[in-house]
Each structure stands twice: as C-alpha cells, then as structure tokens.
Short mmCIF file of C-alpha atoms in Angstrom, two decimals:
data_model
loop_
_atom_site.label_atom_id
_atom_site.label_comp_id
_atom_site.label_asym_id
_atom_site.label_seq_id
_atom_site.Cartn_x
_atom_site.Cartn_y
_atom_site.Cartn_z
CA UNK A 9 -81.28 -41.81 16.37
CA UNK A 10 -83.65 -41.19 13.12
CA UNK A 11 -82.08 -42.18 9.71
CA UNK A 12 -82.77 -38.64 8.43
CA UNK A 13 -80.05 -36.99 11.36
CA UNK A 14 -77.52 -40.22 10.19
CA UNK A 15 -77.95 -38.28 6.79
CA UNK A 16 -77.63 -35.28 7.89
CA UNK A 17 -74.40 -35.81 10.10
CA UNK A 18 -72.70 -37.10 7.01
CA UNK A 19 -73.53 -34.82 4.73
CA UNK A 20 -71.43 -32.03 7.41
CA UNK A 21 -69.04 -34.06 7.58
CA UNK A 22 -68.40 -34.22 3.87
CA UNK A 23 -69.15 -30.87 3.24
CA UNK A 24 -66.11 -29.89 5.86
CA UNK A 25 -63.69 -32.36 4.36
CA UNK A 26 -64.64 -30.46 0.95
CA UNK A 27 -64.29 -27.12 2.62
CA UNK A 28 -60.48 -28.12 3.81
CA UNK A 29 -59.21 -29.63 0.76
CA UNK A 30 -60.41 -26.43 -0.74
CA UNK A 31 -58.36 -24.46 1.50
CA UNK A 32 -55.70 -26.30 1.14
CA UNK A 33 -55.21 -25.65 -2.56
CA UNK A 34 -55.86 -22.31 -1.79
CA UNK A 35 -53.17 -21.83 0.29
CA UNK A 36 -50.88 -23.58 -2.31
CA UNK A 37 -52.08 -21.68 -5.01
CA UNK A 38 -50.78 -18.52 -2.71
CA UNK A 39 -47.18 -19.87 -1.68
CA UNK A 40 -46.77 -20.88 -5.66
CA UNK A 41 -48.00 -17.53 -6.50
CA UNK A 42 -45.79 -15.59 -4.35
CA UNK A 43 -43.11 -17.73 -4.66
CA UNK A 44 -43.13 -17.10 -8.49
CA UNK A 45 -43.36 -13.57 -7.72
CA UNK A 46 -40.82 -13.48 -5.62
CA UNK A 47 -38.69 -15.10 -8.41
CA UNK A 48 -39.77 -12.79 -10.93
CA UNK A 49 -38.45 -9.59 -8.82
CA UNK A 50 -35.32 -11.26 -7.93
CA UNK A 51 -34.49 -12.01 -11.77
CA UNK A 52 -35.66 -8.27 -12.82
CA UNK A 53 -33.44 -7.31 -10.06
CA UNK A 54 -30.14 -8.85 -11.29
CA UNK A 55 -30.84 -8.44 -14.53
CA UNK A 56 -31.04 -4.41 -14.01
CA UNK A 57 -27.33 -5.17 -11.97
CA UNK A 58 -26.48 -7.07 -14.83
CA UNK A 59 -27.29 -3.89 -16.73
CA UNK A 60 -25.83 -1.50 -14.83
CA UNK A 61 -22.56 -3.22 -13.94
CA UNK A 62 -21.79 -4.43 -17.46
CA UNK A 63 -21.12 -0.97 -18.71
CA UNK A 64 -19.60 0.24 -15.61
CA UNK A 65 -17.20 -2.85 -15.61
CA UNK A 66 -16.54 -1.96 -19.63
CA UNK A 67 -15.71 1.65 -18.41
CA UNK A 68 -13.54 0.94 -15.94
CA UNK A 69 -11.42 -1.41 -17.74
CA UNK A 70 -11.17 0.20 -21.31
CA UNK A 71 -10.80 4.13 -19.53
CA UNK A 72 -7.71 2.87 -17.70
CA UNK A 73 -9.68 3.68 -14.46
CA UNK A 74 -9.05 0.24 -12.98
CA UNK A 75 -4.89 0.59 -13.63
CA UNK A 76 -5.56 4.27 -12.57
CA UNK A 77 -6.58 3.13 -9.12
CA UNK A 78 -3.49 0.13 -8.76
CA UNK A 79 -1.25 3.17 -10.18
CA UNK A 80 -2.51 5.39 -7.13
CA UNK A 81 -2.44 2.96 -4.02
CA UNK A 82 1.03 1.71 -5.59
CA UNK A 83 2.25 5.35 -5.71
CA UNK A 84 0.40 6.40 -2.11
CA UNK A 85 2.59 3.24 -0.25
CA UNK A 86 5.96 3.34 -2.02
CA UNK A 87 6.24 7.00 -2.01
CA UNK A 88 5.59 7.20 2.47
CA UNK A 89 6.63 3.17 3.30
CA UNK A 90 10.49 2.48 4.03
CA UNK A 91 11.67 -0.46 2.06
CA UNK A 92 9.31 -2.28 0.19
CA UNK A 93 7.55 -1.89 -3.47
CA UNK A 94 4.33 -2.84 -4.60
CA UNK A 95 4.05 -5.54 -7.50
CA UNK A 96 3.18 -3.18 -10.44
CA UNK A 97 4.08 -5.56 -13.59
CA UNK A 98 0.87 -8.07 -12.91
CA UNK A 99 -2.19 -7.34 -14.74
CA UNK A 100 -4.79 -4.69 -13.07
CA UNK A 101 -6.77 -6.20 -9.83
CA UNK A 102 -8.63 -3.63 -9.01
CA UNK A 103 -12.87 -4.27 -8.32
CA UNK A 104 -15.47 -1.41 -8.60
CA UNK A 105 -19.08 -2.24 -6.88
CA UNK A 106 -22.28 -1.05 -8.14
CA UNK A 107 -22.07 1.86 -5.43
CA UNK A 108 -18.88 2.65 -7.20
CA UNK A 109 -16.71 1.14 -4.53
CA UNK A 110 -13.14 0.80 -5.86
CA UNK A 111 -10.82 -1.99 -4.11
CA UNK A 112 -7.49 -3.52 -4.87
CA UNK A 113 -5.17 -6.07 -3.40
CA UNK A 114 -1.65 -5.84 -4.79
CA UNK A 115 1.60 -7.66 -3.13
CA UNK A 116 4.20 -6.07 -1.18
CA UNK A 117 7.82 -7.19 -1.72
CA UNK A 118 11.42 -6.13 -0.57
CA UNK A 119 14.36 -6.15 -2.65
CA UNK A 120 17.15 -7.99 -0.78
CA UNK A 121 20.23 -9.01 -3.31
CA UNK A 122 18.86 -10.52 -6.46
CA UNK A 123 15.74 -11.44 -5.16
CA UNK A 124 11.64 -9.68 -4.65
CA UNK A 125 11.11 -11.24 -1.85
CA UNK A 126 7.16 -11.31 -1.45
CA UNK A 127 6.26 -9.72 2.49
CA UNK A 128 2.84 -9.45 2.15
CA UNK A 129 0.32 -7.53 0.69
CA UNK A 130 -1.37 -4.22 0.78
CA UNK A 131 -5.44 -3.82 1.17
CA UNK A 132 -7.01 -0.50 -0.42
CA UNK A 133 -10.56 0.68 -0.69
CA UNK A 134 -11.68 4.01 -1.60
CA UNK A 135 -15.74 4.96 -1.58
CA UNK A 136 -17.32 7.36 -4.62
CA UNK A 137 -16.99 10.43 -2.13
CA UNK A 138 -14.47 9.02 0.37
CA UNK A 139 -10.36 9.18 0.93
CA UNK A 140 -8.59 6.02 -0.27
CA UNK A 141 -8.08 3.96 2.98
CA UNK A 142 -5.47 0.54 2.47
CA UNK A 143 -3.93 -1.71 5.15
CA UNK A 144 -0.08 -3.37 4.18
CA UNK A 145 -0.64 -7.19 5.72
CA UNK A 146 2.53 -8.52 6.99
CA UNK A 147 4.09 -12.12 6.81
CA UNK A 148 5.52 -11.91 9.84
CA UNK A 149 7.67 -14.86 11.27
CA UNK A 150 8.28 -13.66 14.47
CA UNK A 151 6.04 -12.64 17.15
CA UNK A 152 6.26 -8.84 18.03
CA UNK A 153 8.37 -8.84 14.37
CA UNK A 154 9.23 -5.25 13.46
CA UNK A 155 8.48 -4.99 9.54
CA UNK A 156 8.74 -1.10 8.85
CA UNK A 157 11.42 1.40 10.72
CA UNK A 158 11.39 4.81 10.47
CA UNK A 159 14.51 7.13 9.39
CA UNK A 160 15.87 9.73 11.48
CA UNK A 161 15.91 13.10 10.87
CA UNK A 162 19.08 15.37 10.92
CA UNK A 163 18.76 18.56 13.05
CA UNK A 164 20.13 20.76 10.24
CA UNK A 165 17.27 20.03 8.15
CA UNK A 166 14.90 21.71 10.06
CA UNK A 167 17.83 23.78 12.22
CA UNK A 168 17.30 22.78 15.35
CA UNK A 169 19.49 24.21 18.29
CA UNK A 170 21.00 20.09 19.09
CA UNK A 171 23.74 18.18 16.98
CA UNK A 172 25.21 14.38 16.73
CA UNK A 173 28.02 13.52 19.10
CA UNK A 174 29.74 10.42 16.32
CA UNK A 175 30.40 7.57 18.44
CA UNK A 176 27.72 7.76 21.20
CA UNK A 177 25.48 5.35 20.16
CA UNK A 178 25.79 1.95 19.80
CA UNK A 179 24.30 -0.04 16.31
CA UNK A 180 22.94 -3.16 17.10
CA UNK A 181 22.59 -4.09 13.43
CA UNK A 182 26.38 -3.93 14.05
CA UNK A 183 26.17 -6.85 15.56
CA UNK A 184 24.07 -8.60 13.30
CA UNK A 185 25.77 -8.29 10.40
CA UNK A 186 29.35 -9.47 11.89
CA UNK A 187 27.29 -12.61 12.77
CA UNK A 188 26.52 -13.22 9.25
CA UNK A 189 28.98 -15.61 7.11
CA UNK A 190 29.66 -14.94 3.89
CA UNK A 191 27.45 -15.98 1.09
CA UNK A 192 24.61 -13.75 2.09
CA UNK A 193 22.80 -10.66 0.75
CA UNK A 194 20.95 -8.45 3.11
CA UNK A 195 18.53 -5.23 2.60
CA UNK A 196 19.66 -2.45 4.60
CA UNK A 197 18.22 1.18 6.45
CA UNK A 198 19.83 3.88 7.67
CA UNK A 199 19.49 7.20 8.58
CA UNK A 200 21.97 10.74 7.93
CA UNK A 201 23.24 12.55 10.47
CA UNK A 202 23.20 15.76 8.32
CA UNK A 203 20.88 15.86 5.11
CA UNK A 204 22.44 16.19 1.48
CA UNK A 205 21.47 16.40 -2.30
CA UNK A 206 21.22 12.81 -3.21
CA UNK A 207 23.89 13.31 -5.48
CA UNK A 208 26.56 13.60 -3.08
CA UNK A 209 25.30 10.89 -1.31
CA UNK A 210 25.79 8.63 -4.01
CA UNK A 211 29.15 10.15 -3.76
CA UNK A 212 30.00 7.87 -0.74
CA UNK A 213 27.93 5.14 -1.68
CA UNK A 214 30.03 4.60 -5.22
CA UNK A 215 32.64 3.13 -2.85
CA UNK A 216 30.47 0.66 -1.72
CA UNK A 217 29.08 -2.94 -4.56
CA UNK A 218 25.59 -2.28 -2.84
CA UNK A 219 22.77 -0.52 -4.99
CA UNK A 220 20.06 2.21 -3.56
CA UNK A 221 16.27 1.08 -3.71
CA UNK A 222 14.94 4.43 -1.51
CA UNK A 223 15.95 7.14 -0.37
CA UNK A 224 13.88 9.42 2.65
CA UNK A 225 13.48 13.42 1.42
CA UNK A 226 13.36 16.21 3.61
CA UNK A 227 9.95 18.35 3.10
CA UNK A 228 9.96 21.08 5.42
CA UNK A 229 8.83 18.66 8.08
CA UNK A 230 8.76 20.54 11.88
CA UNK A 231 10.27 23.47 10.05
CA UNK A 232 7.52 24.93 7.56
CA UNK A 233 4.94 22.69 9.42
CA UNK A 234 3.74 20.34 12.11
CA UNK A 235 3.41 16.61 11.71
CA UNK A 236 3.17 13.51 14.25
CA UNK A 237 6.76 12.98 15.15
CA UNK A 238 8.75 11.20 18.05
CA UNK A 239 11.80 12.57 19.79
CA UNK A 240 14.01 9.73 20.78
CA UNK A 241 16.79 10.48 23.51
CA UNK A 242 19.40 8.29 23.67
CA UNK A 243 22.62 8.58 25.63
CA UNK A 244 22.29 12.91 25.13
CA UNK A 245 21.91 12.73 21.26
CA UNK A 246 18.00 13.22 20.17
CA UNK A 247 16.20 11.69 16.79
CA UNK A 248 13.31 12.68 15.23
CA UNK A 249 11.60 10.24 13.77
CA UNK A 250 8.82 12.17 11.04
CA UNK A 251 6.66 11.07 8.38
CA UNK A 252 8.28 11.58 4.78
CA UNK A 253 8.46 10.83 1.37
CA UNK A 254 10.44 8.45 -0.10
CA UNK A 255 12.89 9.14 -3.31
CA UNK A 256 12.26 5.56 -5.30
CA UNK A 257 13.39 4.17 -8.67
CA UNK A 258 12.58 5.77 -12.16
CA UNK A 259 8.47 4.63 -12.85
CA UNK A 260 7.02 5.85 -15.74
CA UNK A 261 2.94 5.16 -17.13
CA UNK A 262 1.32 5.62 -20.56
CA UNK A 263 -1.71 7.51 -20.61
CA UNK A 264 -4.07 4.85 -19.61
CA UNK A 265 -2.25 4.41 -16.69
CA UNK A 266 -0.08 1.19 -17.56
CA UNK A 267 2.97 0.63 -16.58
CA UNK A 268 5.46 1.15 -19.25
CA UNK A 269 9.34 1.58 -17.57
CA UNK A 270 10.23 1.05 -14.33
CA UNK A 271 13.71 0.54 -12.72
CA UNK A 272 14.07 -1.45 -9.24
CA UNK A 273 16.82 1.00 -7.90
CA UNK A 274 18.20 4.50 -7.89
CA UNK A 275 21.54 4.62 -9.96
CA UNK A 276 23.99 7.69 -10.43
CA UNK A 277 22.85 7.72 -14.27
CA UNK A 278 19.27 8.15 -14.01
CA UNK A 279 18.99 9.86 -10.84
CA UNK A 280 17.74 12.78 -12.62
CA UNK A 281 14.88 10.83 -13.96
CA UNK A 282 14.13 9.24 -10.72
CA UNK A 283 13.28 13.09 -9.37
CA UNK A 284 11.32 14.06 -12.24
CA UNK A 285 9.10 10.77 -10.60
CA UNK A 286 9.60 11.68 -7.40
CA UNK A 287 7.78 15.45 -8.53
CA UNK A 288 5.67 14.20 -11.04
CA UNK A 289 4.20 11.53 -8.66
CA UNK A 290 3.51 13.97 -5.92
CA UNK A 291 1.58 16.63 -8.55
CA UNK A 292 -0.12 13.47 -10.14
CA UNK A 293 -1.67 12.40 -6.11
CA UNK A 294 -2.48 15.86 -5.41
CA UNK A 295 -4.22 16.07 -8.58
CA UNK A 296 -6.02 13.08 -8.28
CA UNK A 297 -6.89 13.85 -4.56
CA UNK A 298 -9.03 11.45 -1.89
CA UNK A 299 -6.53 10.50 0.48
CA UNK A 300 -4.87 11.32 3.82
CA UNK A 301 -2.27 13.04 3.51
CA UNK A 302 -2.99 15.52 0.40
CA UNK A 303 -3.11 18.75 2.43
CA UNK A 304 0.10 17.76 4.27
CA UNK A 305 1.38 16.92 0.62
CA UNK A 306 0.62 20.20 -1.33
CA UNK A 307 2.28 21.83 1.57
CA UNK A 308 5.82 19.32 0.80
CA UNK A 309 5.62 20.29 -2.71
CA UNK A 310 5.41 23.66 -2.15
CA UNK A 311 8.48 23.77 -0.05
CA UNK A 312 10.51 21.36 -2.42
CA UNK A 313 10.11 23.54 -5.24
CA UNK A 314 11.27 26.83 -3.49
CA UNK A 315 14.19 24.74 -1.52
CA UNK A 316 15.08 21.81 -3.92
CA UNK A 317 15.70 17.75 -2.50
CA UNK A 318 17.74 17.02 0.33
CA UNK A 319 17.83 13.34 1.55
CA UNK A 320 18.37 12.34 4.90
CA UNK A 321 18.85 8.67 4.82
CA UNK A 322 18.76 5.63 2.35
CA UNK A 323 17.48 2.04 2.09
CA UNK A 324 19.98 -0.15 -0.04
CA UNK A 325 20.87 -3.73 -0.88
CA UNK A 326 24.17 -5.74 -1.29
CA UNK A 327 26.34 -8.59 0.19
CA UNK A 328 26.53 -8.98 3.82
CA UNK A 329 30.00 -7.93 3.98
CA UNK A 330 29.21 -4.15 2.07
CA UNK A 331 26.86 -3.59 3.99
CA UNK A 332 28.96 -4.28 7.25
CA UNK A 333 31.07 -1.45 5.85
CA UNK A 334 28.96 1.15 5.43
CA UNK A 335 28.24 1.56 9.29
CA UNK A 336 32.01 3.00 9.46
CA UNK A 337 30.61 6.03 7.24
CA UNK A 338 30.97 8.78 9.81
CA UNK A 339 27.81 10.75 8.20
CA UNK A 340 25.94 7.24 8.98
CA UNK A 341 23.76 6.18 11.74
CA UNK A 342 20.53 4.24 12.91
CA UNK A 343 21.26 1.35 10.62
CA UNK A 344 18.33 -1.48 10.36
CA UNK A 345 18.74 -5.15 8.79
CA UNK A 346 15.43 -5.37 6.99
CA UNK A 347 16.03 -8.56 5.35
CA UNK A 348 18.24 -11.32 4.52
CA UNK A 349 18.79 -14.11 1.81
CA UNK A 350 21.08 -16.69 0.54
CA UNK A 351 23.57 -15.30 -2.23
CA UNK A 352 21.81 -13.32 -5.52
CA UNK A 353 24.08 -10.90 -6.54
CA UNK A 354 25.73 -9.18 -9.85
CA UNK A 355 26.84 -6.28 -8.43
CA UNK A 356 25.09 -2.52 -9.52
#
C-alpha cells in the first residue's frame, strides 16, 4: 500500500471520530434544551395554579363557603340517617379543586349514655354543576353488622285500610336488653304504631330517665306521593318501612355558616326550637339545591306546612334498665339496640 492512501485512510478516520463527537454534543445540547423547556412550562404551569387557587382558596375560606358545604352534608345525613350525628364543633374540612370540586370528610358518631361514640365517618363530594354525592363508612365489628335500621310507619299516617294487632310480634331487642346487667347505657330505636305530635309523645317518654336524640316525621310519604318503600309481613301485621326525615336537636349557624348553638337531644323545653330547625333546615337545602332528594323534599315541605308534624317513632338514650321499660309502652314497637357502653349517665 502507497504512503499517500496510509494518509488518506487516517485522515477518514479522524474526520468521522470528529463528525461523532460532534453529534454527540448535539444531541446533548437538544435533551438539555428540552429538558429546560420542559421545566420552564411545568413552573409557568403551577405558578398560574398557584395563581388561580390562592384566591379561590381565600374565597372559600373567608365567604364561609367551605363551613357552608360541612353545614350542608351535616344537615343532608342527620336530617334522613337514624341515629347518628355528624361532628359539627371541629374546625371546617372541607377541600375545593381548581375545577371547583368541593369535598369533605366529617365523623359520624352515636350518642349512647354520656358518651359520642365515634362510628365512622361520612365521604361527600359535590362537582361545580353536579348533586352532592357522600358515602357514611362504617366501623363495623361484626361481619354482616347492621349499622342503620329503618322506622316503621303507622298505617294511620297515610290511612291505609290494615291496623296493629298489640302482642303479635315478638321484640328480639327484648331479649337483649334483659341480658344486659346493670351498669350499662344503651342507644335505642323504635318505631309508633300510630303517629302523634311530638309533644304528646314526650308525654309518655317523661316517665321514662332516658333522653330523645331523633325523632322520624311523617311527610306525606305513600299518601301525597310515591317513594321506595318495603312492606314487611310478619305474623298478619304489615310495616312499611319509607324514607323520612328525621326531627333532631336544636342547631343553629351565624351567617357565615358557623356553628354557633347546638343541643345533643330533643327536650320538652326547647322542642319548639328544635322544629323551627327541623323547617328552617329543610327551606335552607331546598334553597341551596344539588342533591338527591330536593324534588322529593319540596314536595315534604309542602305537605308539612298544610298538615303540621306528626312523628312516628323515636331514637333515644338511657340506662339499660329504662330502656327495657319502654318496650311495655303499648303504642311501642320494632325496637332496635343500636349501641351499648359502660355506665355515663346524669339523667335528662
């Protein structure tokens, strides 16, 4: 081989190791380029969020929008959920996205005696243009464990052609509570076999050292209008089981929609406040609007202002032993142990 195509050879050779280490950088160059790009975008992007969501979180918080929304899942549940309350005294939780997304998580107690006995927790959500839509989590600590029981409905209520037969049916919370020893405070359901102004059931239930936490109301259910109910038959006497409202303590909010009085049960003395709530809450949802059952609810408080309240049922709290008394009330039935503690009582 000539020297000059030695040469020549090498200088190709050169020239391509050049030509790569060129490329090379290149291709550096282009990854750091994008890359800061890339980083550029992403920081314009969050701070535009950081923008945007400042003043929406300053809105929500200093318009009382984010106690607004604990106010309205707190007044949705305990106003349609048989005994339990919603933990209204902690500070706001509710969280509003940038799509204007507003979500909650507030705990679920039951009074039983003396003592809030935390049972979970209750899961809301409700989109710009959506209906509020919430979950209530259980602690359950039984399989298959039964947390929420429906009331029955009287016939007269909604005058149907059938009637009670006293005696027929058999209470198997009974049976519980005769089990129970002394020293024990238990929450307890049950149902009417004829509806009543709540005054006169607190009538029969001044007898009784047990206080009321709810009591069912009568909305022209199956009589003005259809809902999803369940006829139970058993041994000749039916039940309806209906979705209602619930009667609940005295709750009052200022006008950013903080809590300012609230009671923990229904007494004789305020009972008149507690149905000024019981209206003023209903108006206040259907006002508001964006959930499930606001139709169904303009309908109730149409009827309950051209009939007046009649309860069907109540949901109270006491020692074991009261409470094992009140299932010899003639006028009561469908009776449900909902919970049970060690001794906490003072009495009403």
């Amino acid at each position: 081989m000539k020297k000059d195509d030695h040469v020549l050879k090498d200088w190709k050779e050169s020239e391509k190791n050049i030509d790569q280490r060129t490329a090379r950088k290149f291709v550096w160059r282009t990854r750091l380029a994008i890359g800061f790009t890339v980083i550029r975008i992403l920081l314009g992007v969050f701070l535009i969020y950081v923008l945007y969501q400042i003043p929406v979180e300053i809105y929500f918080e200093h318009s009382g929008k984010r106690a607004e929304f604990d106010r309205f899942v707190a007044t949705v549940v305990e106003t349609r959920h048989a005994g339990i309350e919603v933990d209204k005294l902690s500070h706001p939780r509710a969280e509003i996205s940038p799509l204007l997304t507003q979500e909650t998580t507030l705990p679920v107690y039951r009074q039983v005696g003396g003592w809030d006995v935390v049972v979970g927790e209750v899961k809301a959500k409700k989109r710009l243009l959506g209906k509020l839509s919430y979950t209530i989590e259980y602690n359950k600590k039984y399989i298959h464990e039964q947390m929420e029981y429906p009331y029955a409905l009287p016939p007269d209520l909604p005058e149907l052609t059938v009637s009670y037969q006293p005696g027929e049916l058999v209470e198997p919370a009974e049976a519980q509570l005769e089990k129970i020893p002394d020293g024990f405070v238990v929450q307890l359901q049950f149902s009417l076999k004829k509806g009543m102004k709540p005054e006169e059931l607190f009538q029969i239930l001044n007898k009784y050292d047990v206080t009321v936490l709810q009591m069912p109301v009568y909305a022209g259910e199956i009589k003005e209008f259809e809902t999803d109910r369940t006829t139970i038959i058993e041994d000749g006497v039916y039940t309806y089981e209906v979705p209602t409202l619930m009667l609940r303590p005295f709750v009052e909010y200022d006008e950013k929609n903080r809590l300012s009085i609230a009671d923990h049960i229904i007494t004789a003395e305020y009972l008149e406040e507690s149905v000024e709530t019981f209206y003023r809450d209903l108006s206040w949802l259907i006002e508001k609007g964006g959930y499930s059952e606001q139709e169904l609810d303009e309908k109730r408080l149409a009827y309950l202002r051209k009939h007046g309240i009649k309860v069907f049922g109540a949901t109270v709290t006491g020692p074991v032993r009261e409470a094992e008394k009140l299932i010899q009330e003639e006028q009561f039935h469908k009776f449900h142990v909902t919970g049970i503690e060690v001794w906490n009582w003072y009495g009403p």
